């Protein structure tokens, strides 16, 4: 068996990073966001805790402060670019220049696509896809200005790689997050700014309850308690979000791009890729060569040719 040099694949670890760094984590009041915040704080980073839930945010800030961590709780609706700018300024005023951005806030919503209201589609996409874009737009120019090593982690989902029925809105938004992360990695290649993409499977978070309440408030209806309780029961069997947060910080330290949490998804991902390969294999090539694809294969940006 050939032994792979992981440092050659992911880049050598950088000392005690992320100690002494300042991180900005969205969705930090619960779930994976809280796991990330705890892991970053345990590693010595200062952490700006951004969330829309003020009550839980205060509780988490006290918890981490009591451990000796340096944190700053910040109210943030990730859909609002103006709130991002205010939160970024406040984070840096309190904790120093941010060099780690964790775009983690997310929500689920809708059901079968023909029964999903357009406002739910837009709500899910604005949080799961537009939110990370605004976060990147807010902090990437600051990273470039400050210089030195920086890191952007986007939390997508296995649903963004393996689209699933009855969660098509969530899958499409998380697919956008996957593509955004891959494009960003390519744009930042050769720089000191790394990108990681977290694609978790089932994790024991509060996403079912939070999403159910959020969608009901959006539509002005009663929450579908049966659906929320069923989804919450499944989530409860998932991975510990604290362990996922630790895994993600370890992967960022190693400059790893794709982070997965469950091996059981591999055959499902393979089936998606097999269908794509069959489509190319069966096609007769009637249109001739595509110069943009040939350019990309040579490592050339087709936009510049």
Short mmCIF file of C-alpha atoms in Angstrom, two decimals:
data_model
loop_
_atom_site.label_atom_id
_atom_site.label_comp_id
_atom_site.label_asym_id
_atom_site.label_seq_id
_atom_site.Cartn_x
_atom_site.Cartn_y
_atom_site.Cartn_z
CA UNK A 1 0.00 0.00 0.00
CA UNK A 2 1.30 3.46 -0.88
CA UNK A 3 1.41 5.80 2.08
CA UNK A 4 0.15 9.29 1.22
CA UNK A 5 1.93 12.32 2.60
CA UNK A 6 -1.02 14.24 4.05
CA UNK A 7 1.07 17.39 4.46
CA UNK A 8 1.72 17.36 0.71
CA UNK A 9 -2.02 17.11 0.06
CA UNK A 10 -3.32 19.54 2.63
CA UNK A 11 -0.31 21.70 3.41
CA UNK A 12 1.90 21.45 6.46
CA UNK A 13 0.41 22.33 9.82
CA UNK A 14 1.27 25.83 10.97
CA UNK A 15 2.54 25.74 14.54
CA UNK A 16 -0.16 26.24 17.14
CA UNK A 17 -2.64 27.87 14.75
CA UNK A 18 -5.40 28.95 15.43
CA UNK A 19 -4.08 30.14 18.79
CA UNK A 20 -3.95 33.96 19.03
CA UNK A 21 -6.20 34.31 15.97
CA UNK A 22 -9.65 35.91 15.92
CA UNK A 23 -12.51 33.88 14.47
CA UNK A 24 -15.98 34.99 13.40
CA UNK A 25 -18.57 32.18 13.61
CA UNK A 26 -22.16 32.48 12.39
CA UNK A 27 -24.89 30.34 13.88
CA UNK A 28 -22.67 30.19 16.95
CA UNK A 29 -25.43 29.86 19.55
CA UNK A 30 -26.14 26.17 18.90
CA UNK A 31 -25.30 23.08 16.89
CA UNK A 32 -22.20 22.92 14.73
CA UNK A 33 -21.64 26.65 15.12
CA UNK A 34 -21.39 26.24 18.88
CA UNK A 35 -19.13 23.22 18.37
CA UNK A 36 -16.85 25.31 16.18
CA UNK A 37 -16.83 28.16 18.71
CA UNK A 38 -15.95 25.81 21.56
CA UNK A 39 -13.19 24.11 19.57
CA UNK A 40 -11.69 27.39 18.40
CA UNK A 41 -11.78 28.84 21.91
CA UNK A 42 -10.17 25.67 23.30
CA UNK A 43 -7.40 26.07 20.73
CA UNK A 44 -6.70 29.58 22.00
CA UNK A 45 -8.54 31.66 19.42
CA UNK A 46 -10.65 34.68 20.27
CA UNK A 47 -14.18 34.12 18.96
CA UNK A 48 -16.85 36.50 17.72
CA UNK A 49 -20.13 34.66 18.29
CA UNK A 50 -22.70 35.74 15.72
CA UNK A 51 -26.30 34.55 15.85
CA UNK A 52 -29.88 35.73 15.45
CA UNK A 53 -30.95 34.21 18.80
CA UNK A 54 -30.06 36.80 21.44
CA UNK A 55 -31.05 34.68 24.45
CA UNK A 56 -28.99 31.63 23.50
CA UNK A 57 -26.16 33.91 22.36
CA UNK A 58 -25.90 35.42 25.84
CA UNK A 59 -25.87 31.95 27.42
CA UNK A 60 -23.11 30.72 25.11
CA UNK A 61 -21.04 33.87 25.62
CA UNK A 62 -21.19 33.39 29.39
CA UNK A 63 -20.29 29.71 29.08
CA UNK A 64 -17.19 30.42 27.04
CA UNK A 65 -16.17 33.46 29.06
CA UNK A 66 -16.36 31.36 32.22
CA UNK A 67 -13.76 29.01 30.69
CA UNK A 68 -11.39 31.95 30.22
CA UNK A 69 -12.04 32.39 26.50
CA UNK A 70 -12.13 35.81 24.85
CA UNK A 71 -15.45 36.15 23.04
CA UNK A 72 -17.77 38.82 21.72
CA UNK A 73 -21.50 38.06 21.24
CA UNK A 74 -22.97 39.74 18.16
CA UNK A 75 -26.54 39.75 16.90
CA UNK A 76 -26.54 39.00 13.17
CA UNK A 77 -29.11 38.14 10.55
CA UNK A 78 -26.86 36.71 7.84
CA UNK A 79 -29.27 37.88 5.13
CA UNK A 80 -28.53 41.54 5.86
CA UNK A 81 -25.28 42.98 4.40
CA UNK A 82 -25.51 46.09 6.58
CA UNK A 83 -25.63 43.95 9.73
CA UNK A 84 -22.58 42.05 8.48
CA UNK A 85 -20.57 45.27 8.21
CA UNK A 86 -21.61 46.42 11.69
CA UNK A 87 -20.86 43.00 13.20
CA UNK A 88 -17.46 42.80 11.48
CA UNK A 89 -16.46 46.22 12.81
CA UNK A 90 -17.63 45.38 16.32
CA UNK A 91 -15.83 42.03 16.28
CA UNK A 92 -12.55 43.59 15.23
CA UNK A 93 -12.92 46.45 17.71
CA UNK A 94 -13.44 43.97 20.53
CA UNK A 95 -11.08 41.15 19.58
CA UNK A 96 -8.68 42.42 16.91
CA UNK A 97 -8.46 41.67 13.18
CA UNK A 98 -10.49 38.63 12.16
CA UNK A 99 -8.54 35.99 10.24
CA UNK A 100 -10.96 33.03 10.43
CA UNK A 101 -14.49 33.19 9.01
CA UNK A 102 -16.86 30.29 9.66
CA UNK A 103 -19.97 30.69 7.51
CA UNK A 104 -22.05 28.19 9.42
CA UNK A 105 -25.57 29.58 9.92
CA UNK A 106 -28.16 27.56 8.03
CA UNK A 107 -31.80 26.56 7.88
CA UNK A 108 -34.07 23.98 6.31
CA UNK A 109 -37.54 24.55 4.90
CA UNK A 110 -40.21 23.58 2.47
CA UNK A 111 -41.02 20.05 1.36
CA UNK A 112 -41.98 18.67 -2.02
CA UNK A 113 -41.04 21.33 -4.53
CA UNK A 114 -44.50 21.83 -6.02
CA UNK A 115 -45.84 22.49 -2.53
CA UNK A 116 -43.10 24.87 -1.42
CA UNK A 117 -44.00 28.58 -1.40
CA UNK A 118 -41.61 30.89 -3.24
CA UNK A 119 -40.99 32.90 -0.07
CA UNK A 120 -39.72 29.74 1.66
CA UNK A 121 -37.40 29.03 -1.29
CA UNK A 122 -36.01 32.55 -1.08
CA UNK A 123 -35.67 32.43 2.72
CA UNK A 124 -33.68 29.18 2.66
CA UNK A 125 -31.44 30.35 -0.19
CA UNK A 126 -30.80 33.74 1.38
CA UNK A 127 -29.56 32.11 4.59
CA UNK A 128 -27.72 29.08 3.17
CA UNK A 129 -26.25 30.50 -0.06
CA UNK A 130 -26.45 34.27 0.02
CA UNK A 131 -25.36 34.45 3.67
CA UNK A 132 -21.95 32.86 3.01
CA UNK A 133 -21.50 35.08 -0.05
CA UNK A 134 -22.13 38.22 2.01
CA UNK A 135 -19.77 36.92 4.69
CA UNK A 136 -17.03 36.38 2.13
CA UNK A 137 -17.68 39.80 0.59
CA UNK A 138 -17.41 41.36 4.03
CA UNK A 139 -14.27 39.66 5.31
CA UNK A 140 -12.19 38.65 2.29
CA UNK A 141 -11.12 42.25 1.49
CA UNK A 142 -10.11 42.61 5.16
CA UNK A 143 -8.09 39.39 5.03
CA UNK A 144 -6.24 40.65 1.97
CA UNK A 145 -5.62 44.02 3.60
CA UNK A 146 -4.35 42.56 6.89
CA UNK A 147 -2.14 39.99 5.16
CA UNK A 148 -0.90 36.74 6.66
CA UNK A 149 -2.68 33.44 6.97
CA UNK A 150 -6.47 33.47 6.95
CA UNK A 151 -9.15 30.82 6.58
CA UNK A 152 -12.74 30.63 5.36
CA UNK A 153 -14.89 27.66 6.35
CA UNK A 154 -18.28 27.23 4.70
CA UNK A 155 -20.72 24.73 6.18
CA UNK A 156 -22.70 23.04 3.43
CA UNK A 157 -24.16 19.53 3.77
CA UNK A 158 -24.05 16.10 2.19
CA UNK A 159 -27.43 17.18 0.80
CA UNK A 160 -25.48 19.65 -1.32
CA UNK A 161 -23.62 16.76 -2.98
CA UNK A 162 -26.40 14.14 -2.95
CA UNK A 163 -29.70 15.98 -3.63
CA UNK A 164 -32.62 14.40 -1.82
CA UNK A 165 -36.39 14.45 -2.39
CA UNK A 166 -38.62 16.57 -0.15
CA UNK A 167 -35.66 18.71 0.88
CA UNK A 168 -35.01 20.08 -2.61
CA UNK A 169 -34.88 23.68 -1.44
CA UNK A 170 -32.25 22.88 1.19
CA UNK A 171 -30.29 20.66 -1.22
CA UNK A 172 -30.22 23.32 -3.94
CA UNK A 173 -29.05 26.00 -1.51
CA UNK A 174 -26.35 23.78 -0.08
CA UNK A 175 -25.28 22.79 -3.62
CA UNK A 176 -24.78 26.50 -4.27
CA UNK A 177 -22.60 26.68 -1.14
CA UNK A 178 -20.52 23.74 -2.43
CA UNK A 179 -19.95 25.43 -5.80
CA UNK A 180 -19.23 28.78 -4.15
CA UNK A 181 -16.56 27.17 -1.98
CA UNK A 182 -14.91 25.36 -4.89
CA UNK A 183 -14.81 28.52 -6.98
CA UNK A 184 -13.43 30.53 -4.06
CA UNK A 185 -10.69 27.96 -3.47
CA UNK A 186 -9.64 28.25 -7.12
CA UNK A 187 -9.63 32.04 -6.98
CA UNK A 188 -7.46 32.05 -3.84
CA UNK A 189 -5.02 29.37 -5.01
CA UNK A 190 -1.45 30.37 -4.22
CA UNK A 191 -2.48 32.89 -1.58
CA UNK A 192 -2.26 32.63 2.21
CA UNK A 193 -6.05 32.43 2.45
CA UNK A 194 -7.32 28.86 2.72
CA UNK A 195 -10.84 27.57 2.13
CA UNK A 196 -12.56 24.60 3.74
CA UNK A 197 -15.93 23.07 2.91
CA UNK A 198 -17.70 21.18 5.69
CA UNK A 199 -20.26 18.69 4.35
CA UNK A 200 -21.73 17.00 7.41
CA UNK A 201 -24.15 14.11 7.47
CA UNK A 202 -26.59 13.75 10.35
CA UNK A 203 -25.50 15.86 13.33
CA UNK A 204 -27.42 16.33 16.58
CA UNK A 205 -28.34 19.99 16.15
CA UNK A 206 -31.43 22.15 16.67
CA UNK A 207 -31.94 22.77 12.94
CA UNK A 208 -35.33 21.03 12.86
CA UNK A 209 -36.78 23.13 15.70
CA UNK A 210 -35.17 26.39 14.57
CA UNK A 211 -36.21 25.89 10.94
CA UNK A 212 -39.74 24.90 11.87
CA UNK A 213 -40.23 28.02 13.97
CA UNK A 214 -38.59 30.22 11.35
CA UNK A 215 -40.73 28.93 8.49
CA UNK A 216 -43.92 29.24 10.52
CA UNK A 217 -43.07 32.83 11.41
CA UNK A 218 -42.27 33.57 7.78
CA UNK A 219 -45.61 32.23 6.55
CA UNK A 220 -47.67 33.37 9.54
CA UNK A 221 -48.85 29.82 10.24
CA UNK A 222 -48.65 27.29 13.04
CA UNK A 223 -45.50 25.19 13.17
CA UNK A 224 -45.89 21.65 11.83
CA UNK A 225 -45.05 19.99 15.12
CA UNK A 226 -45.31 16.42 13.84
CA UNK A 227 -42.79 17.06 11.07
CA UNK A 228 -40.47 19.01 13.36
CA UNK A 229 -40.56 16.35 16.07
CA UNK A 230 -39.88 13.59 13.54
CA UNK A 231 -36.91 15.46 12.05
CA UNK A 232 -35.63 16.36 15.52
CA UNK A 233 -35.76 12.70 16.58
CA UNK A 234 -33.60 11.75 13.60
CA UNK A 235 -31.17 14.60 14.27
CA UNK A 236 -30.83 13.47 17.87
CA UNK A 237 -29.23 10.25 16.62
CA UNK A 238 -26.54 12.20 14.76
CA UNK A 239 -22.95 13.03 15.52
CA UNK A 240 -22.02 15.19 18.49
CA UNK A 241 -21.68 18.78 17.17
CA UNK A 242 -18.79 19.42 19.55
CA UNK A 243 -16.84 16.55 17.99
CA UNK A 244 -17.68 17.87 14.52
CA UNK A 245 -16.42 21.28 15.57
CA UNK A 246 -13.17 19.74 16.77
CA UNK A 247 -12.82 17.79 13.51
CA UNK A 248 -13.37 20.95 11.47
CA UNK A 249 -10.76 22.94 13.41
CA UNK A 250 -8.28 20.08 13.04
CA UNK A 251 -8.95 20.02 9.28
CA UNK A 252 -8.53 23.79 8.99
CA UNK A 253 -5.26 23.56 10.87
CA UNK A 254 -4.11 21.01 8.28
CA UNK A 255 -5.41 23.21 5.42
CA UNK A 256 -7.84 20.50 4.30
CA UNK A 257 -10.51 21.55 1.83
CA UNK A 258 -13.32 18.97 1.94
CA UNK A 259 -14.46 17.78 5.37
CA UNK A 260 -16.97 14.93 5.71
CA UNK A 261 -18.39 13.39 8.87
CA UNK A 262 -19.88 10.02 7.90
CA UNK A 263 -18.50 7.24 5.66
CA UNK A 264 -22.02 5.98 4.90
CA UNK A 265 -22.49 8.74 2.33
CA UNK A 266 -19.65 7.53 0.08
CA UNK A 267 -21.71 5.05 -2.03
CA UNK A 268 -24.44 7.64 -2.48
CA UNK A 269 -21.88 10.18 -3.70
CA UNK A 270 -20.36 7.51 -5.97
CA UNK A 271 -23.78 6.89 -7.53
CA UNK A 272 -24.14 10.59 -8.41
CA UNK A 273 -20.68 10.62 -9.99
CA UNK A 274 -21.36 7.37 -11.85
CA UNK A 275 -24.44 8.88 -13.50
CA UNK A 276 -22.39 11.88 -14.60
CA UNK A 277 -19.65 9.66 -16.00
CA UNK A 278 -22.22 7.58 -17.91
CA UNK A 279 -23.63 10.72 -19.52
CA UNK A 280 -20.19 11.65 -20.84
CA UNK A 281 -19.37 8.09 -21.85
CA UNK A 282 -22.63 7.68 -23.81
CA UNK A 283 -22.44 11.05 -25.58
CA UNK A 284 -21.29 10.92 -29.21
CA UNK A 285 -19.28 14.17 -29.12
CA UNK A 286 -21.24 15.67 -32.00
CA UNK A 287 -20.39 19.30 -31.20
CA UNK A 288 -16.62 18.97 -31.33
CA UNK A 289 -14.12 20.23 -28.73
CA UNK A 290 -15.05 22.82 -26.10
CA UNK A 291 -12.19 25.31 -25.81
CA UNK A 292 -13.26 26.45 -22.35
CA UNK A 293 -13.07 22.90 -20.96
CA UNK A 294 -9.70 22.33 -22.66
CA UNK A 295 -8.42 25.55 -21.11
CA UNK A 296 -9.56 24.54 -17.63
CA UNK A 297 -7.91 21.15 -18.06
CA UNK A 298 -4.63 22.99 -18.77
CA UNK A 299 -5.11 25.14 -15.69
CA UNK A 300 -6.01 28.24 -17.70
CA UNK A 301 -8.98 30.43 -16.77
CA UNK A 302 -11.20 30.37 -19.89
CA UNK A 303 -12.43 33.88 -19.08
CA UNK A 304 -8.98 35.24 -19.95
CA UNK A 305 -8.41 33.36 -23.21
#
